[in-house]
Coordinates of C-alpha atoms and ligand atoms in Angstrom, one line a residue:
Chain A
X1 CA 0.0 0.0 0.0
X2 CA 1.3 3.4 -0.7
X3 CA -0.2 6.5 0.8
X4 CA 2.3 8.9 -0.8
X5 CA 0.7 8.3 -4.2
X6 CA -2.6 9.6 -3.0
X7 CA -2.3 13.2 -4.1
X8 CA -6.0 13.9 -3.5
X9 CA -6.0 12.0 -0.3
X10 CA -3.5 14.0 1.7
X11 CA -3.5 14.3 5.5
X12 CA -5.2 17.4 6.7
X13 CA -2.5 19.8 7.7
X14 CA -3.7 22.1 10.5
X15 CA -2.2 25.5 10.7
X16 CA -0.7 26.1 14.1
X17 CA -2.8 28.3 16.3
X18 CA -0.8 31.4 16.9
X19 CA -1.0 33.2 20.2
X20 CA -1.1 36.6 18.7
X21 CA -4.1 35.8 16.5
X22 CA -6.0 34.5 19.6
X23 CA -5.1 37.7 21.5
X24 CA -6.2 39.8 18.5
X25 CA -9.6 38.1 17.9
X26 CA -10.6 36.8 21.3
X27 CA -9.1 39.1 23.9
X28 CA -8.7 42.6 22.4
X29 CA -12.4 43.2 21.3
X30 CA -14.1 42.3 24.6
X31 CA -11.5 44.3 26.6
X32 CA -12.0 47.3 24.4
X33 CA -15.8 47.0 24.8
X34 CA -15.5 46.7 28.5
X35 CA -13.3 49.8 28.8
X36 CA -15.9 51.7 26.7
X37 CA -18.8 50.6 29.0
X38 CA -16.8 51.7 32.1
X39 CA -16.1 55.0 30.5
X40 CA -19.8 55.5 29.7
X41 CA -20.7 54.5 33.2
X42 CA -18.3 57.0 34.8
X43 CA -19.5 59.8 32.4
X44 CA -23.2 59.0 33.2
X45 CA -22.6 59.0 36.9
X46 CA -20.7 62.4 36.8
X47 CA -23.0 64.2 34.3
X48 CA -26.2 63.2 36.2
X49 CA -24.5 63.7 39.5
X50 CA -25.8 60.4 40.8
X51 CA -25.1 60.0 44.5
X52 CA -22.5 57.3 45.3
X53 CA -25.0 55.5 47.6
X54 CA -27.2 54.9 44.6
X55 CA -24.6 54.2 41.9
X56 CA -20.9 54.7 42.4
X57 CA -18.7 55.3 39.4
X58 CA -16.1 52.7 38.4
X59 CA -13.3 54.8 39.7
X60 CA -14.8 55.1 43.1
X61 CA -15.4 51.3 43.2
X62 CA -11.7 50.8 42.3
X63 CA -10.6 53.1 45.0
X64 CA -12.8 51.4 47.6
X65 CA -11.4 48.0 46.5
X66 CA -7.9 49.2 47.2
X67 CA -8.9 51.0 50.4
X68 CA -10.9 48.0 51.8
X69 CA -8.6 45.3 50.5
X70 CA -7.5 44.5 54.1
X71 CA -11.0 43.2 54.9
X72 CA -12.2 42.1 51.5
X73 CA -9.2 39.9 50.7
X74 CA -9.7 37.5 53.6
X75 CA -13.4 37.2 52.6
X76 CA -12.3 36.5 49.0
X77 CA -10.1 33.7 50.3
X78 CA -13.0 32.2 52.3
X79 CA -15.3 32.3 49.3
X80 CA -12.7 30.9 46.9
X81 CA -11.7 28.1 49.3
X82 CA -15.3 27.0 49.8
X83 CA -15.9 27.2 46.0
X84 CA -12.9 25.1 45.1
X85 CA -13.4 22.5 47.8
X86 CA -17.0 22.2 46.7
X87 CA -15.9 21.8 43.1
X88 CA -13.3 19.2 44.0
X89 CA -15.9 17.3 46.1
X90 CA -18.4 17.5 43.3
X91 CA -15.9 16.2 40.8
X92 CA -14.9 13.2 42.9
X93 CA -18.5 12.3 43.9
X94 CA -19.9 13.1 40.4
X95 CA -17.4 10.9 38.6
X96 CA -17.7 8.2 41.2
X97 CA -21.4 8.1 40.9
X98 CA -21.3 8.1 37.1
X99 CA -18.9 5.2 37.1
X100 CA -21.3 3.4 39.4
X101 CA -24.2 4.2 37.0
X102 CA -22.0 2.8 34.2
X103 CA -21.7 -0.5 35.9
X104 CA -25.4 -1.2 35.9
X105 CA -28.4 0.3 34.2
X106 CA -30.3 -0.8 37.3
X107 CA -28.3 1.3 39.7
X108 CA -28.6 4.2 37.3
X109 CA -32.4 3.9 37.1
X110 CA -32.6 3.6 40.8
X111 CA -30.5 6.6 41.8
X112 CA -30.6 9.0 38.9
X113 CA -34.1 10.5 39.8
X114 CA -32.7 11.5 43.2
X115 CA -29.8 13.3 41.6
X116 CA -32.4 15.1 39.6
X117 CA -34.4 15.9 42.7
X118 CA -31.3 17.4 44.3
X119 CA -30.8 19.5 41.2
X120 CA -34.3 20.9 40.7
X121 CA -34.8 21.8 44.4
X122 CA -33.7 25.5 44.7
X123 CA -30.6 25.7 46.9
X124 CA -32.0 28.8 48.7
X125 CA -34.9 26.6 49.8
X126 CA -32.7 23.9 51.4
X127 CA -29.8 26.0 52.6
X128 CA -31.6 27.0 55.8
X129 CA -32.1 23.4 56.7
X130 CA -28.6 22.4 56.0
X131 CA -27.4 25.4 58.0
X132 CA -29.5 24.2 61.0
X133 CA -28.3 20.6 60.7
X134 CA -24.7 21.2 60.2
X135 CA -23.1 23.0 63.1
X136 CA -20.0 24.1 61.4
X137 CA -21.0 27.0 59.1
X138 CA -18.2 26.5 56.6
X139 CA -19.1 22.9 56.2
X140 CA -22.7 23.9 55.7
X141 CA -21.8 26.3 53.0
X142 CA -19.5 23.7 51.4
X143 CA -22.4 21.2 51.3
X144 CA -24.7 23.8 49.6
X145 CA -22.1 24.7 47.0
X146 CA -21.5 21.0 46.4
X147 CA -25.2 20.2 45.9
X148 CA -25.4 22.8 43.1
X149 CA -22.1 21.9 41.5
X150 CA -22.6 18.1 41.6
X151 CA -25.4 17.6 39.0
X152 CA -23.8 18.8 35.7
X153 CA -20.8 16.5 36.4
X154 CA -22.9 13.5 37.1
X155 CA -25.3 14.0 34.2
X156 CA -22.6 14.9 31.6
X157 CA -20.2 12.1 32.7
X158 CA -23.0 9.6 32.7
X159 CA -24.0 10.7 29.2
X160 CA -20.4 10.4 28.1
X161 CA -19.9 6.9 29.5
X162 CA -23.1 5.8 27.6
X163 CA -22.2 7.4 24.3
X164 CA -19.2 5.3 23.4
X165 CA -19.2 4.4 19.7
X166 CA -21.0 1.0 19.7
X167 CA -18.8 -0.3 16.9
X168 CA -15.8 0.3 19.1
X169 CA -17.6 -1.7 21.8
X170 CA -18.2 -4.5 19.3
X171 CA -14.6 -4.5 18.4
X172 CA -13.6 -4.7 22.1
X173 CA -16.0 -7.7 22.5
X174 CA -14.5 -9.3 19.4
X175 CA -11.0 -9.1 20.9
X176 CA -12.3 -10.6 24.1
X177 CA -11.8 -7.5 26.2
X178 CA -12.8 -7.7 29.9
X179 CA -15.2 -5.2 31.4
X180 CA -12.3 -3.4 33.0
X181 CA -10.4 -3.2 29.7
X182 CA -13.4 -1.8 28.0
X183 CA -14.0 0.7 30.7
X184 CA -10.4 2.1 30.8
X185 CA -9.6 1.9 27.1
X186 CA -12.8 3.0 25.6
X187 CA -15.6 4.2 27.8
X188 CA -13.7 6.5 30.1
X189 CA -11.8 8.4 27.3
X190 CA -15.1 8.7 25.4
X191 CA -16.6 10.4 28.4
X192 CA -13.8 12.8 28.9
X193 CA -15.1 15.7 26.7
X194 CA -18.5 15.4 28.3
X195 CA -17.0 15.4 31.8
X196 CA -14.9 18.5 31.0
X197 CA -18.1 20.3 29.6
X198 CA -19.9 19.4 32.9
X199 CA -16.9 20.6 34.9
X200 CA -16.9 24.0 33.3
X201 CA -20.6 24.5 34.2
X202 CA -20.0 23.2 37.7
X203 CA -17.2 25.6 38.3
X204 CA -19.5 28.6 37.9
X205 CA -22.3 26.8 39.8
X206 CA -20.0 26.1 42.8
X207 CA -19.3 29.8 43.2
X208 CA -23.0 30.6 42.9
X209 CA -23.8 27.9 45.5
X210 CA -21.2 29.2 47.9
X211 CA -22.4 32.8 47.6
X212 CA -26.2 32.0 47.8
X213 CA -25.7 29.8 50.8
X214 CA -23.8 32.5 52.6
X215 CA -26.5 35.0 51.9
X216 CA -29.0 32.6 53.5
X217 CA -26.7 32.0 56.5
X218 CA -26.0 35.7 56.9
X219 CA -23.4 35.1 59.6
X220 CA -20.7 37.6 60.3
X221 CA -17.4 37.3 62.0
X222 CA -13.8 36.9 60.8
X223 CA -14.5 33.8 58.7
X224 CA -17.2 35.3 56.5
X225 CA -17.0 35.4 52.8
X226 CA -17.8 37.9 50.1
X227 CA -21.5 37.4 50.2
X228 CA -21.5 38.6 53.8
X229 CA -19.5 41.6 52.9
X230 CA -22.2 42.5 50.4
X231 CA -24.9 42.1 53.0
X232 CA -23.0 44.1 55.5
X233 CA -22.3 46.9 53.1
X234 CA -26.0 47.1 52.1
X235 CA -27.1 47.4 55.7
X236 CA -24.7 50.3 56.1
X237 CA -25.3 51.8 52.7
X238 CA -21.7 51.4 51.8
X239 CA -22.6 50.9 48.1
X240 CA -19.1 51.3 46.6
X241 CA -17.8 48.5 49.0
X242 CA -20.7 46.4 47.8
X243 CA -19.7 46.9 44.2
X244 CA -16.1 46.1 45.1
X245 CA -17.2 42.8 46.7
X246 CA -19.4 42.1 43.7
X247 CA -16.4 42.7 41.4
X248 CA -14.3 40.2 43.3
X249 CA -17.1 37.5 43.0
X250 CA -17.5 38.1 39.2
X251 CA -13.7 38.1 38.8
X252 CA -13.4 34.8 40.6
X253 CA -16.1 33.3 38.4
X254 CA -14.4 34.5 35.2
X255 CA -11.1 33.2 36.4
X256 CA -12.6 29.8 37.2
X257 CA -14.2 29.7 33.8
X258 CA -11.0 30.6 32.0
X259 CA -8.9 28.1 33.9
X260 CA -11.3 25.3 33.2
X261 CA -11.7 26.2 29.6
X262 CA -7.9 26.3 29.2
X263 CA -7.5 22.9 30.9
X264 CA -10.2 21.4 28.8
X265 CA -8.6 22.8 25.6
X266 CA -5.2 21.5 26.5
X267 CA -6.6 18.0 27.1
X268 CA -8.7 17.8 24.0
X269 CA -6.8 19.9 21.5
X270 CA -5.2 17.0 19.6
X271 CA -8.3 15.0 19.1
X272 CA -11.7 16.4 19.9
X273 CA -14.0 18.3 17.4
X274 CA -14.7 21.0 20.0
X275 CA -11.1 22.0 20.1
X276 CA -10.5 22.2 16.3
X277 CA -10.3 25.5 14.5
X278 CA -12.0 25.2 11.1
X279 CA -11.1 27.4 8.3
X280 CA -13.6 28.8 5.9
Chain U
X1 CA 10.6 -1.2 -1.1
X2 CA 11.4 -4.9 -0.6
X3 CA 8.1 -5.2 1.1
X4 CA 6.2 -4.0 -1.9
X5 CA 8.2 -6.3 -4.2
X6 CA 7.4 -9.2 -2.1
X7 CA 3.8 -8.3 -2.1
X8 CA 3.6 -8.1 -5.8
X9 CA 5.4 -11.4 -6.3
X10 CA 3.1 -13.3 -4.0
X11 CA 0.1 -11.5 -5.4
X12 CA 1.0 -12.8 -8.8
X13 CA 0.6 -16.4 -7.5
X14 CA -2.7 -17.6 -8.9
X15 CA -5.2 -17.8 -6.1
X16 CA -7.3 -20.9 -5.9
X17 CA -10.9 -20.9 -7.1
X18 CA -13.6 -21.4 -4.5
X19 CA -14.4 -24.9 -3.4
X20 CA -11.0 -26.4 -4.0
X21 CA -9.9 -25.4 -0.5
X22 CA -10.9 -26.9 2.8
X23 CA -13.8 -25.3 4.6
X24 CA -13.1 -22.7 7.3
X25 CA -16.6 -22.2 8.6
X26 CA -20.1 -23.4 7.8
X27 CA -23.4 -21.6 8.5
X28 CA -26.2 -24.1 8.7
X29 CA -29.8 -23.0 8.6
X30 CA -29.0 -19.7 10.3
X31 CA -31.9 -17.5 11.2
X32 CA -31.8 -14.3 13.1
X33 CA -34.8 -12.4 14.4
X34 CA -34.2 -9.2 16.4
X35 CA -36.1 -8.4 19.5
X36 CA -38.0 -5.8 17.4
X37 CA -39.5 -8.7 15.5
X38 CA -37.6 -8.0 12.3
X39 CA -36.5 -11.3 10.8
X40 CA -33.1 -10.3 9.5
X41 CA -32.0 -13.7 8.3
X42 CA -33.9 -16.8 7.4
X43 CA -32.4 -20.2 6.9
X44 CA -29.0 -19.2 5.5
X45 CA -26.6 -21.9 4.4
X46 CA -23.2 -20.9 3.5
X47 CA -19.8 -22.6 3.6
X48 CA -16.7 -20.4 3.5
X49 CA -13.4 -21.9 2.4
X50 CA -9.9 -21.1 3.5
X51 CA -8.3 -18.4 1.3
X52 CA -11.6 -17.3 -0.3
X53 CA -12.3 -13.7 -1.1
X54 CA -16.1 -13.8 -0.8
X55 CA -18.4 -10.9 -1.3
X56 CA -21.8 -10.6 0.1
X57 CA -23.8 -8.5 -2.3
X58 CA -27.3 -7.3 -1.8
X59 CA -29.7 -4.4 -1.3
X60 CA -29.7 -2.5 1.9
X61 CA -31.5 -4.3 4.7
X62 CA -31.0 -7.8 3.4
X63 CA -29.0 -8.9 6.5
X64 CA -25.4 -8.6 5.2
X65 CA -24.2 -6.9 8.3
X66 CA -26.1 -9.3 10.4
X67 CA -24.3 -12.2 8.8
X68 CA -20.9 -10.6 9.5
X69 CA -21.8 -9.9 13.1
X70 CA -23.0 -13.4 13.7
X71 CA -19.8 -14.9 12.2
X72 CA -17.9 -12.6 14.5
X73 CA -19.8 -13.9 17.5
X74 CA -21.4 -10.5 18.1
X75 CA -25.0 -11.4 18.8
X76 CA -26.9 -14.7 19.2
X77 CA -28.3 -16.9 16.5
X78 CA -32.1 -17.4 16.7
X79 CA -31.8 -20.8 14.9
X80 CA -29.1 -22.9 13.2
X81 CA -25.4 -23.1 13.8
X82 CA -22.1 -21.7 12.8
X83 CA -19.3 -24.3 12.9
X84 CA -15.6 -23.5 12.6
X85 CA -13.1 -26.0 11.3
X86 CA -9.5 -26.2 10.4
X87 CA -9.6 -28.3 7.2
X88 CA -11.5 -31.4 8.3
X89 CA -11.0 -31.0 12.0
X90 CA -13.7 -29.1 13.8
X91 CA -12.6 -26.2 16.1
X92 CA -14.2 -25.7 19.4
X93 CA -13.9 -21.9 19.1
X94 CA -13.9 -19.4 16.4
X95 CA -10.5 -18.5 14.9
X96 CA -9.0 -15.1 15.2
X97 CA -11.1 -12.6 13.4
X98 CA -10.4 -9.2 12.1
X99 CA -13.4 -6.8 11.6
X100 CA -13.4 -3.6 9.6
X101 CA -16.5 -1.4 9.8
X102 CA -17.9 1.0 7.3
X103 CA -16.6 3.8 9.5
X104 CA -13.0 3.6 10.5
X105 CA -14.1 3.2 14.1
X106 CA -10.9 4.5 15.6
X107 CA -10.3 5.9 19.0
X108 CA -10.1 9.6 18.3
X109 CA -8.1 10.3 21.5
X110 CA -5.3 7.9 20.6
X111 CA -2.5 8.2 18.0
X112 CA -2.4 5.9 15.0
X113 CA 0.2 3.8 16.8
X114 CA -2.0 3.3 19.9
X115 CA -5.1 2.5 17.7
X116 CA -3.2 -0.2 15.9
X117 CA -1.7 -1.4 19.2
X118 CA -5.1 -1.9 20.8
X119 CA -5.7 -5.6 19.9
X120 CA -2.3 -6.6 21.1
X121 CA -2.7 -4.5 24.3
X122 CA -5.9 -6.3 25.0
X123 CA -4.0 -9.6 24.7
X124 CA -1.6 -8.4 27.3
X125 CA 1.4 -7.5 25.2
X126 CA 3.4 -4.5 26.5
X127 CA 4.1 -1.6 24.2
X128 CA 7.7 -2.5 23.7
X129 CA 6.8 -6.1 23.0
X130 CA 4.3 -5.0 20.4
X131 CA 6.2 -2.1 18.9
X132 CA 7.7 -4.0 15.9
X133 CA 4.5 -5.7 15.0
X134 CA 2.5 -2.5 15.2
X135 CA 5.0 -0.5 13.1
X136 CA 5.1 -3.3 10.6
X137 CA 1.3 -3.2 10.3
X138 CA 1.3 0.5 9.9
X139 CA 3.9 0.2 7.2
X140 CA 2.0 -2.5 5.4
X141 CA -0.9 -0.2 4.9
X142 CA 1.4 2.5 3.6
X143 CA 1.2 4.8 6.6
X144 CA 4.8 4.6 7.7
X145 CA 5.7 7.8 9.5
X146 CA 2.1 8.5 10.6
X147 CA 2.3 6.6 13.9
X148 CA 2.2 9.7 16.0
X149 CA -0.7 11.4 14.1
X150 CA -4.2 11.6 15.5
X151 CA -7.1 10.2 13.5
X152 CA -8.6 13.7 12.9
X153 CA -5.3 14.7 11.2
X154 CA -5.8 12.0 8.5
X155 CA -8.0 11.8 5.4
X156 CA -10.9 9.4 5.1
X157 CA -8.8 6.9 3.1
X158 CA -6.0 7.0 5.5
X159 CA -8.3 6.4 8.5
X160 CA -9.6 3.3 6.7
X161 CA -6.0 2.2 6.3
X162 CA -5.4 2.6 10.0
X163 CA -8.5 0.5 10.6
X164 CA -7.2 -2.2 8.3
X165 CA -3.8 -2.1 10.0
X166 CA -5.5 -2.6 13.4
X167 CA -7.2 -5.7 11.9
X168 CA -3.9 -6.9 10.4
X169 CA -1.8 -6.6 13.5
X170 CA -3.7 -9.4 15.3
X171 CA -2.9 -11.7 12.4
X172 CA -6.4 -13.0 11.9
X173 CA -7.2 -16.0 9.8
X174 CA -10.4 -14.4 8.5
X175 CA -11.1 -10.7 7.8
X176 CA -14.7 -9.5 7.9
X177 CA -15.3 -6.2 6.2
X178 CA -18.6 -4.4 6.3
X179 CA -18.8 -2.0 3.3
X180 CA -15.4 -0.6 4.3
X181 CA -14.9 1.7 1.4
X182 CA -18.5 2.8 0.7
X183 CA -17.9 6.3 2.2
X184 CA -14.8 7.0 0.2
X185 CA -14.4 8.7 -3.2
X186 CA -13.9 6.5 -6.2
X187 CA -10.2 7.1 -6.8
X188 CA -9.4 6.3 -3.1
X189 CA -11.7 3.3 -3.2
X190 CA -9.9 1.8 -6.3
X191 CA -6.5 2.3 -4.6
X192 CA -7.7 0.7 -1.4
X193 CA -9.2 -2.2 -3.5
X194 CA -5.8 -2.9 -5.0
X195 CA -4.0 -2.6 -1.7
X196 CA -6.5 -4.9 -0.1
X197 CA -6.0 -7.6 -2.8
X198 CA -2.3 -7.3 -2.3
X199 CA -2.6 -7.8 1.4
X200 CA -5.0 -10.7 0.9
X201 CA -2.4 -12.5 -1.2
X202 CA 0.4 -11.6 1.3
X203 CA -1.4 -12.6 4.5
X204 CA -3.2 -15.8 3.3
X205 CA -6.4 -14.3 4.6
X206 CA -9.9 -15.4 4.1
X207 CA -12.0 -12.3 3.4
X208 CA -15.7 -11.9 3.7
X209 CA -16.5 -8.5 2.1
X210 CA -19.9 -6.9 2.3
X211 CA -20.7 -4.4 -0.4
X212 CA -23.7 -3.2 -2.4
X213 CA -21.6 -2.4 -5.4
X214 CA -21.6 -5.0 -8.2
X215 CA -18.4 -3.6 -9.7
X216 CA -16.5 -3.7 -6.5
X217 CA -17.6 -7.3 -5.7
X218 CA -16.6 -8.5 -9.2
X219 CA -13.3 -6.7 -9.1
X220 CA -12.3 -8.1 -5.7
X221 CA -13.7 -11.5 -5.1
X222 CA -13.5 -15.0 -6.4
X223 CA -17.0 -15.8 -5.2
X224 CA -20.1 -13.6 -4.8
X225 CA -23.1 -14.5 -2.7
X226 CA -26.1 -12.5 -3.7
X227 CA -28.6 -12.0 -0.9
X228 CA -32.2 -10.9 -1.0
X229 CA -34.2 -9.1 1.6
X230 CA -37.3 -9.6 3.8
X231 CA -36.4 -12.1 5.1
X232 CA -32.7 -12.0 4.4
X233 CA -31.5 -15.1 2.6
X234 CA -29.0 -16.4 0.0
X235 CA -30.4 -15.8 -3.5
X236 CA -27.4 -16.8 -5.7
X237 CA -23.9 -18.0 -5.2
X238 CA -21.5 -17.4 -8.2
X239 CA -17.9 -18.0 -8.8
X240 CA -15.7 -15.3 -10.4
X241 CA -13.1 -17.3 -12.1
X242 CA -10.7 -14.6 -13.2
X243 CA -7.0 -14.9 -12.3
X244 CA -5.2 -12.6 -9.8
X245 CA -3.5 -10.2 -9.8
X246 CA -6.3 -8.1 -11.0
X247 CA -5.7 -4.5 -12.2
X248 CA -7.0 -1.8 -14.5
X249 CA -6.7 -4.3 -17.4
X250 CA -9.1 -6.6 -15.7
X251 CA -11.4 -3.7 -14.8
X252 CA -11.8 -3.0 -18.5
X253 CA -11.9 -6.5 -19.8
X254 CA -14.7 -8.4 -21.4
X255 CA -14.6 -11.1 -18.7
X256 CA -15.1 -8.5 -16.0
X257 CA -18.0 -7.0 -17.9
X258 CA -19.7 -10.4 -18.3
X259 CA -19.4 -11.1 -14.6
X260 CA -20.8 -7.7 -13.8
X261 CA -23.7 -8.3 -16.0
X262 CA -24.4 -11.7 -14.4
X263 CA -24.1 -10.3 -10.9
X264 CA -26.4 -7.4 -11.8
X265 CA -29.0 -9.8 -13.1
X266 CA -28.9 -11.8 -9.9
X267 CA -29.1 -8.6 -7.8
X268 CA -32.1 -7.4 -9.8
X269 CA -33.8 -10.8 -9.3
X270 CA -33.0 -10.6 -5.6
X271 CA -34.5 -7.2 -5.3
X272 CA -37.7 -8.0 -7.2
X273 CA -38.3 -11.5 -5.8
Ligands
LIG301 N1 -29.7 -4.2 16.2 C1 -30.8 -4.4 15.5 N2 -32.0 -4.4 16.1 C2 -33.2 -4.5 15.3 N3 -33.2 -4.7 14.0 C3 -32.0 -4.7 13.3 C4 -30.8 -4.5 14.1 N4 -29.8 -4.6 13.1 C5 -30.4 -4.7 11.9 N5 -31.7 -4.8 12.0 C6 -32.7 -5.1 11.0 O1 -32.3 -6.3 10.3 C7 -32.4 -6.1 8.9 C8 -31.1 -6.5 8.3 O2 -30.1 -5.5 8.7 P1 -28.6 -5.5 8.3 O3 -28.0 -6.8 8.6 O4 -28.0 -4.3 8.9 O5 -28.7 -5.3 6.7 P2 -27.7 -4.8 5.6 O6 -26.3 -4.8 6.3 O7 -27.7 -5.8 4.5 O8 -28.1 -3.4 5.2 C9 -32.9 -4.7 8.6 O9 -34.3 -4.8 8.4 C10 -32.6 -4.0 9.9 O10 -33.5 -2.9 10.1
LIG302 MG1 -25.0 -3.1 6.6

């Protein structure tokens, strides 16, 4: 056989993705747009002389962020640590449960509805209960964030484990592969893109869960997170500080999203359709 | 280059015509009904001999894929039996089988090397033990140097070559191919047809090749089994008694044309009956 003779049947040569082109198309436009909106905001606030306790301008928010950094930063750490612990716990539990589901359709049919129930019940509605039951407030917050983050990972990974190319499964059967071999060689890698998609959604949800639960808990003290800073600021009409805390929460969410997107891209870039740049 | 020369020399050895060789497997009264109630096969009798290149030709839905899957042991028979034998001695188990699907069915997350390595890996061979054999198989399908490529970096024809290499590496006695080239363009298909014939001669394979193309079946095989649908059964069994190696000359010859006409007639009967 000779592939070199196949002039019309050449391998597809992919142009390398250059960093500068990504920066130019994906980063510069949104940043410019953001700066424009901030400028507009500042101008509107100044021209209409809106009082800072209604809507502070972005410059004032920035100043407050720097001024109050001493108290905001520890809160940021608290929120981030709850979010990340919840995400890790959700990943471990989610993958474990999906793998269990993959072992038997019966187990899946038995348990999946309860995962759905957990998902559709609003976290604000169960957070008070959890906070009453669990003495340690951080553990309670972690559980709330975990509940919210857990479902996308379970449902996506389960879907992934079940969507293995059935011809590939036939082939494994033909070669006499054991269940273990099928699982490690075919089903798990097939599920990887689905899992990573779920993880990206869960990253954002874990943060939302952590913040919402803290709103419900409403506890103060040294170990409180950003949500409590927002509550506190609203009671005392420190609106710029409220915005500063909000900014930190949003920034954390964006960072989590970017990191997970990057990780997912690095893992899938050589083989998965989602990571391919198509021309034309 | 030596490899190619060898291949050509052995390919020029005249392949035996059907029937003169000992049987490899026998389907006796095979029926298959799916749980949906569809009777995919009814009472199929078929003996496949060692070294045969046999094509299953028939309209879509006549049970060609089902025959292959049953031979491969993927799925239960509803009735009848499939017996394997080595010459006149019956075998307790099926022999080593290679299967090539219509889609290349590669693992997209694995390199060409790892895809081809899979059957040996499942048999417990370590990567270093298997390396030579895997590379040889990759070379035999003309993909030397592509071991580290990922499937999506390859064209359709090249992916199919990888799929063939994966079947090859396990050194099967029988190769089952389910419309393997149907999705490829004609030029690529012709080239793969020729390469397949060369490998067949080289590897001493028995090939069961499913196709719905009269031309492809007459070009490749020394025996054509025409099947008809609803329920799937054998309609005709014809010998294509033209010598190998076959090439463009054969493709344009009178003999080829005659066989094509005969096969077409059978196929038409099968579709109207
Ligand atoms: N897994 C299956 N479940 C139910 N019906 C099937 C299945 N596979 C094939 N069939 C039916 O059996 C018949 C023969 O199918 P198949 O062997 O795929 O035919 P061919 O390969 O000749 O097109 C068709 O009517 C098809 O719909
Ligand atoms: Mg078919």
